[in-house]
Amino acid sequence: MPKSVTTIGAMAFCRCSSLETITIPKSVTIIGGYAFVGCAKLTSIIVDENNINYSNSEDGVLFDKNKETLICYPASKTETSYTVPESVTKIGESAFMHCIALTSVTIPESVTTIGEGAFQYCSSFTEIEIPNKVISIGKSAFFRCESLTKITFPDSVKSIDAQAFYGCKSLTDVTMSKSLTTIGDDDFGYCTALTNIIIPKSVK
């Protein structure tokens, strides 16, 4: 990118299916939502070390400068597991979308927010453990994670936004939070293997 670029708009490189690497100059101050979604061959995002708003890890994962928000895990990385750094408090919207190689992600206790579409279409996921400080699960957060079989919500979770687990056709076991108040539209739509679910008295 030229050094004059300050903004990468929402969905700017969406579905650039041959894009393998991208280098973000120090001039960029804003990266819009879903900027790199559907980049099926993307393996690395490199940020100029002098950029004041963004940074990358050694393995090419995009973060904000302080590594408190994980913005984008490149979809074509081949590792089957990933451990989110303990500095992270938020998994950003679409952060792991279409990461089909991943079977598991370890989320640290520091994380309080799982954003919209964060793990959407992670079709090899089998199990996920939600940290004890997470209050809400974003819209479509685990949409069509078709291999996911089990999910346990800690008692900190108060709401599950719409379609959070839509199309998780292997999901058989759900343990709800005792403080859950809201289950969104189509949250468990087309979860065809789910045979039993207990809704706590806290749900309004």
Short mmCIF file of the C-alpha atoms (twelve columns), coordinates in Angstrom:
data_MODEL
# 
_entry.id   MODEL 
# 
loop_
_atom_site.group_PDB 
_atom_site.id 
_atom_site.type_symbol 
_atom_site.label_atom_id 
_atom_site.label_alt_id 
_atom_site.label_comp_id 
_atom_site.label_asym_id 
_atom_site.label_seq_id 
_atom_site.Cartn_x 
_atom_site.Cartn_y 
_atom_site.Cartn_z 
_atom_site.pdbx_PDB_model_num 
ATOM 1   C CA . MET A 1   0.000   0.000   0.000  1 
ATOM 2   C CA . PRO A 2   1.195   3.533   -0.649 1 
ATOM 3   C CA . LYS A 3   2.273   5.522   2.400  1 
ATOM 4   C CA . SER A 4   -0.516  8.048   1.773  1 
ATOM 5   C CA . VAL A 5   -3.245  5.547   2.776  1 
ATOM 6   C CA . THR A 6   -4.885  6.338   6.129  1 
ATOM 7   C CA . THR A 7   -8.074  4.250   5.958  1 
ATOM 8   C CA . ILE A 8   -8.860  0.690   4.872  1 
ATOM 9   C CA . GLY A 9   -12.638 0.657   4.516  1 
ATOM 10  C CA . ALA A 10  -15.121 -1.986  5.612  1 
ATOM 11  C CA . MET A 11  -14.915 -5.110  3.402  1 
ATOM 12  C CA . ALA A 12  -12.101 -3.449  1.392  1 
ATOM 13  C CA . PHE A 13  -10.411 -6.724  0.415  1 
ATOM 14  C CA . CYS A 14  -13.400 -9.019  0.970  1 
ATOM 15  C CA . ARG A 15  -13.134 -12.223 -1.098 1 
ATOM 16  C CA . CYS A 16  -9.806  -11.325 -2.720 1 
ATOM 17  C CA . SER A 17  -9.304  -15.049 -3.117 1 
ATOM 18  C CA . SER A 18  -5.705  -14.935 -4.416 1 
ATOM 19  C CA . LEU A 19  -4.321  -12.438 -1.887 1 
ATOM 20  C CA . GLU A 20  -1.553  -14.121 0.153  1 
ATOM 21  C CA . THR A 21  0.098   -11.328 2.173  1 
ATOM 22  C CA . ILE A 22  -0.651  -7.704  2.947  1 
ATOM 23  C CA . THR A 23  1.618   -5.000  4.369  1 
ATOM 24  C CA . ILE A 24  -0.013  -2.115  6.225  1 
ATOM 25  C CA . PRO A 25  2.002   1.142   6.329  1 
ATOM 26  C CA . LYS A 26  2.437   3.329   9.387  1 
ATOM 27  C CA . SER A 27  0.002   5.896   7.913  1 
ATOM 28  C CA . VAL A 28  -3.077  3.656   8.352  1 
ATOM 29  C CA . THR A 29  -5.190  4.712   11.341 1 
ATOM 30  C CA . ILE A 30  -8.489  2.940   10.575 1 
ATOM 31  C CA . ILE A 31  -9.259  -0.595  9.409  1 
ATOM 32  C CA . GLY A 32  -12.961 -1.197  8.775  1 
ATOM 33  C CA . GLY A 33  -14.935 -4.290  9.733  1 
ATOM 34  C CA . TYR A 34  -14.669 -7.471  7.646  1 
ATOM 35  C CA . ALA A 35  -11.761 -5.876  5.702  1 
ATOM 36  C CA . PHE A 36  -10.057 -9.219  4.964  1 
ATOM 37  C CA . VAL A 37  -12.991 -11.669 5.090  1 
ATOM 38  C CA . GLY A 38  -12.961 -14.399 2.447  1 
ATOM 39  C CA . CYS A 39  -9.274  -13.991 1.562  1 
ATOM 40  C CA . ALA A 40  -8.889  -17.742 1.222  1 
ATOM 41  C CA . LYS A 41  -5.114  -17.717 0.588  1 
ATOM 42  C CA . LEU A 42  -4.154  -15.034 3.108  1 
ATOM 43  C CA . THR A 43  -1.373  -16.311 5.382  1 
ATOM 44  C CA . SER A 44  0.167   -13.155 6.849  1 
ATOM 45  C CA . ILE A 45  -0.613  -9.529  7.705  1 
ATOM 46  C CA . ILE A 46  2.440   -7.323  8.289  1 
ATOM 47  C CA . VAL A 47  2.180   -3.928  9.998  1 
ATOM 48  C CA . ASP A 48  4.842   -1.227  9.905  1 
ATOM 49  C CA . GLU A 49  6.388   -1.139  13.388 1 
ATOM 50  C CA . ASN A 50  5.861   2.635   13.512 1 
ATOM 51  C CA . ASN A 51  2.085   2.377   13.059 1 
ATOM 52  C CA . ILE A 52  0.459   3.928   16.142 1 
ATOM 53  C CA . ASN A 53  -2.853  1.999   16.003 1 
ATOM 54  C CA . TYR A 54  -2.066  -1.515  14.770 1 
ATOM 55  C CA . SER A 55  0.488   -4.292  15.164 1 
ATOM 56  C CA . ASN A 56  1.075   -7.880  14.126 1 
ATOM 57  C CA . SER A 57  2.418   -10.951 15.850 1 
ATOM 58  C CA . GLU A 58  5.404   -12.924 14.613 1 
ATOM 59  C CA . ASP A 59  3.063   -15.345 12.858 1 
ATOM 60  C CA . GLY A 60  1.205   -12.611 10.944 1 
ATOM 61  C CA . VAL A 61  -1.930  -12.174 13.095 1 
ATOM 62  C CA . LEU A 62  -3.354  -8.630  13.155 1 
ATOM 63  C CA . PHE A 63  -3.971  -6.816  16.470 1 
ATOM 64  C CA . ASP A 64  -4.506  -3.290  17.686 1 
ATOM 65  C CA . LYS A 65  -1.316  -1.596  18.891 1 
ATOM 66  C CA . ASN A 66  -1.515  -2.853  22.483 1 
ATOM 67  C CA . LYS A 67  -2.613  -6.346  21.435 1 
ATOM 68  C CA . GLU A 68  -5.846  -5.971  23.379 1 
ATOM 69  C CA . THR A 69  -8.073  -6.685  20.358 1 
ATOM 70  C CA . LEU A 70  -7.419  -9.571  17.980 1 
ATOM 71  C CA . ILE A 71  -8.573  -8.176  14.634 1 
ATOM 72  C CA . CYS A 72  -7.748  -10.826 12.039 1 
ATOM 73  C CA . TYR A 73  -6.286  -14.316 12.046 1 
ATOM 74  C CA . PRO A 74  -5.385  -14.993 8.365  1 
ATOM 75  C CA . ALA A 75  -7.773  -17.581 6.942  1 
ATOM 76  C CA . SER A 76  -5.163  -19.669 5.103  1 
ATOM 77  C CA . LYS A 77  -2.870  -20.367 8.046  1 
ATOM 78  C CA . THR A 78  -2.382  -24.121 8.326  1 
ATOM 79  C CA . GLU A 79  -2.011  -24.559 12.093 1 
ATOM 80  C CA . THR A 80  -4.773  -26.638 13.674 1 
ATOM 81  C CA . SER A 81  -4.668  -24.861 17.036 1 
ATOM 82  C CA . TYR A 82  -4.025  -21.343 18.280 1 
ATOM 83  C CA . THR A 83  -3.602  -19.765 21.705 1 
ATOM 84  C CA . VAL A 84  -4.834  -16.187 21.971 1 
ATOM 85  C CA . PRO A 85  -2.290  -13.957 23.801 1 
ATOM 86  C CA . GLU A 86  -3.179  -13.121 27.408 1 
ATOM 87  C CA . SER A 87  -3.095  -9.391  26.642 1 
ATOM 88  C CA . VAL A 88  -6.255  -9.754  24.514 1 
ATOM 89  C CA . THR A 89  -9.572  -8.625  26.007 1 
ATOM 90  C CA . LYS A 90  -11.649 -8.720  22.812 1 
ATOM 91  C CA . ILE A 91  -11.975 -11.156 19.915 1 
ATOM 92  C CA . GLY A 92  -12.972 -8.743  17.127 1 
ATOM 93  C CA . GLU A 93  -15.766 -9.138  14.595 1 
ATOM 94  C CA . SER A 94  -14.966 -11.795 11.949 1 
ATOM 95  C CA . ALA A 95  -11.524 -12.324 13.564 1 
ATOM 96  C CA . PHE A 96  -11.337 -16.059 12.757 1 
ATOM 97  C CA . MET A 97  -13.969 -16.248 10.008 1 
ATOM 98  C CA . HIS A 98  -13.355 -19.026 7.445  1 
ATOM 99  C CA . CYS A 99  -10.319 -20.414 9.343  1 
ATOM 100 C CA . ILE A 100 -11.114 -23.964 8.273  1 
ATOM 101 C CA . ALA A 101 -7.803  -25.521 9.409  1 
ATOM 102 C CA . LEU A 102 -8.349  -24.655 13.069 1 
ATOM 103 C CA . THR A 103 -9.804  -27.368 15.266 1 
ATOM 104 C CA . SER A 104 -9.368  -25.452 18.528 1 
ATOM 105 C CA . VAL A 105 -8.643  -21.975 19.870 1 
ATOM 106 C CA . THR A 106 -7.593  -21.380 23.466 1 
ATOM 107 C CA . ILE A 107 -9.145  -18.159 24.739 1 
ATOM 108 C CA . PRO A 108 -7.495  -16.640 27.848 1 
ATOM 109 C CA . GLU A 109 -9.384  -15.483 30.947 1 
ATOM 110 C CA . SER A 110 -8.588  -11.874 29.990 1 
ATOM 111 C CA . VAL A 111 -11.170 -11.929 27.173 1 
ATOM 112 C CA . THR A 112 -14.493 -10.237 27.979 1 
ATOM 113 C CA . THR A 113 -15.984 -9.843  24.470 1 
ATOM 114 C CA . ILE A 114 -16.483 -12.205 21.549 1 
ATOM 115 C CA . GLY A 115 -17.492 -10.089 18.573 1 
ATOM 116 C CA . GLU A 116 -19.969 -10.555 15.736 1 
ATOM 117 C CA . GLY A 117 -19.035 -13.405 13.404 1 
ATOM 118 C CA . ALA A 118 -15.810 -14.012 15.330 1 
ATOM 119 C CA . PHE A 119 -15.596 -17.743 14.542 1 
ATOM 120 C CA . GLN A 120 -18.104 -17.930 11.700 1 
ATOM 121 C CA . TYR A 121 -17.545 -20.827 9.265  1 
ATOM 122 C CA . CYS A 122 -14.730 -22.378 11.343 1 
ATOM 123 C CA . SER A 123 -15.955 -25.725 10.080 1 
ATOM 124 C CA . SER A 124 -13.299 -27.896 11.804 1 
ATOM 125 C CA . PHE A 125 -13.961 -26.638 15.353 1 
ATOM 126 C CA . THR A 126 -14.978 -29.463 17.704 1 
ATOM 127 C CA . GLU A 127 -15.119 -27.777 21.112 1 
ATOM 128 C CA . ILE A 128 -14.769 -24.283 22.570 1 
ATOM 129 C CA . GLU A 129 -14.410 -23.113 26.157 1 
ATOM 130 C CA . ILE A 130 -15.776 -19.648 26.894 1 
ATOM 131 C CA . PRO A 131 -13.707 -17.735 29.510 1 
ATOM 132 C CA . ASN A 132 -15.253 -16.746 32.834 1 
ATOM 133 C CA . LYS A 133 -15.307 -12.992 32.140 1 
ATOM 134 C CA . VAL A 134 -17.267 -13.064 28.854 1 
ATOM 135 C CA . ILE A 135 -20.636 -11.298 29.247 1 
ATOM 136 C CA . SER A 136 -22.099 -11.646 25.743 1 
ATOM 137 C CA . ILE A 137 -21.679 -13.807 22.643 1 
ATOM 138 C CA . GLY A 138 -21.889 -11.686 19.475 1 
ATOM 139 C CA . LYS A 139 -24.256 -12.178 16.558 1 
ATOM 140 C CA . SER A 140 -23.323 -15.180 14.384 1 
ATOM 141 C CA . ALA A 141 -20.215 -15.725 16.520 1 
ATOM 142 C CA . PHE A 142 -20.107 -19.473 15.807 1 
ATOM 143 C CA . PHE A 143 -22.370 -19.517 12.736 1 
ATOM 144 C CA . ARG A 144 -22.014 -22.819 10.855 1 
ATOM 145 C CA . CYS A 145 -19.208 -24.253 12.962 1 
ATOM 146 C CA . GLU A 146 -20.408 -27.580 11.654 1 
ATOM 147 C CA . SER A 147 -18.050 -29.840 13.644 1 
ATOM 148 C CA . LEU A 148 -18.698 -28.192 17.016 1 
ATOM 149 C CA . THR A 149 -20.127 -30.812 19.391 1 
ATOM 150 C CA . LYS A 150 -20.065 -29.151 22.804 1 
ATOM 151 C CA . ILE A 151 -20.390 -25.668 24.301 1 
ATOM 152 C CA . THR A 152 -20.303 -24.592 27.947 1 
ATOM 153 C CA . PHE A 153 -21.220 -21.066 29.006 1 
ATOM 154 C CA . PRO A 154 -19.708 -19.671 32.219 1 
ATOM 155 C CA . ASP A 155 -22.103 -17.930 34.587 1 
ATOM 156 C CA . SER A 156 -20.789 -14.535 33.445 1 
ATOM 157 C CA . VAL A 157 -22.631 -14.817 30.092 1 
ATOM 158 C CA . LYS A 158 -25.860 -12.808 30.161 1 
ATOM 159 C CA . SER A 159 -26.830 -12.744 26.477 1 
ATOM 160 C CA . ILE A 160 -26.385 -14.731 23.276 1 
ATOM 161 C CA . ASP A 161 -27.011 -12.599 20.189 1 
ATOM 162 C CA . ALA A 162 -28.948 -13.769 17.130 1 
ATOM 163 C CA . GLN A 163 -27.777 -16.807 15.152 1 
ATOM 164 C CA . ALA A 164 -24.747 -17.299 17.398 1 
ATOM 165 C CA . PHE A 165 -24.772 -21.085 16.855 1 
ATOM 166 C CA . TYR A 166 -26.937 -21.303 13.750 1 
ATOM 167 C CA . GLY A 167 -26.132 -24.351 11.614 1 
ATOM 168 C CA . CYS A 168 -23.873 -26.055 14.185 1 
ATOM 169 C CA . LYS A 169 -25.234 -29.377 12.988 1 
ATOM 170 C CA . SER A 170 -22.959 -31.541 15.192 1 
ATOM 171 C CA . LEU A 171 -23.796 -29.736 18.436 1 
ATOM 172 C CA . THR A 172 -25.260 -32.198 20.930 1 
ATOM 173 C CA . ASP A 173 -24.430 -30.731 24.339 1 
ATOM 174 C CA . VAL A 174 -25.181 -27.189 25.569 1 
ATOM 175 C CA . THR A 175 -24.704 -26.036 29.165 1 
ATOM 176 C CA . MET A 176 -26.348 -22.652 29.751 1 
ATOM 177 C CA . SER A 177 -25.128 -19.884 32.044 1 
ATOM 178 C CA . LYS A 178 -27.128 -19.487 35.253 1 
ATOM 179 C CA . SER A 179 -27.216 -15.715 34.714 1 
ATOM 180 C CA . LEU A 180 -28.322 -15.852 31.065 1 
ATOM 181 C CA . THR A 181 -31.195 -13.440 30.362 1 
ATOM 182 C CA . THR A 182 -31.433 -13.365 26.550 1 
ATOM 183 C CA . ILE A 183 -31.340 -16.015 23.821 1 
ATOM 184 C CA . GLY A 184 -31.413 -14.339 20.389 1 
ATOM 185 C CA . ASP A 185 -33.364 -15.155 17.233 1 
ATOM 186 C CA . ASP A 186 -32.328 -18.417 15.544 1 
ATOM 187 C CA . ASP A 187 -29.497 -18.932 18.029 1 
ATOM 188 C CA . PHE A 188 -29.683 -22.697 17.667 1 
ATOM 189 C CA . GLY A 189 -31.444 -22.848 14.283 1 
ATOM 190 C CA . TYR A 190 -30.595 -25.992 12.286 1 
ATOM 191 C CA . CYS A 191 -28.669 -27.524 15.190 1 
ATOM 192 C CA . THR A 192 -30.047 -30.838 13.994 1 
ATOM 193 C CA . ALA A 193 -28.119 -33.056 16.437 1 
ATOM 194 C CA . LEU A 194 -29.230 -31.167 19.554 1 
ATOM 195 C CA . THR A 195 -31.575 -33.426 21.523 1 
ATOM 196 C CA . ASN A 196 -31.885 -31.650 24.857 1 
ATOM 197 C CA . ILE A 197 -31.431 -28.126 26.179 1 
ATOM 198 C CA . ILE A 198 -32.238 -26.706 29.622 1 
ATOM 199 C CA . ILE A 199 -33.159 -23.019 29.773 1 
ATOM 200 C CA . PRO A 200 -32.316 -21.475 33.162 1 
ATOM 201 C CA . LYS A 201 -34.881 -19.520 35.155 1 
ATOM 202 C CA . SER A 202 -32.898 -16.298 34.573 1 
ATOM 203 C CA . VAL A 203 -33.889 -16.170 30.874 1 
ATOM 204 C CA . LYS A 204 -36.437 -13.412 30.199 1 
# 
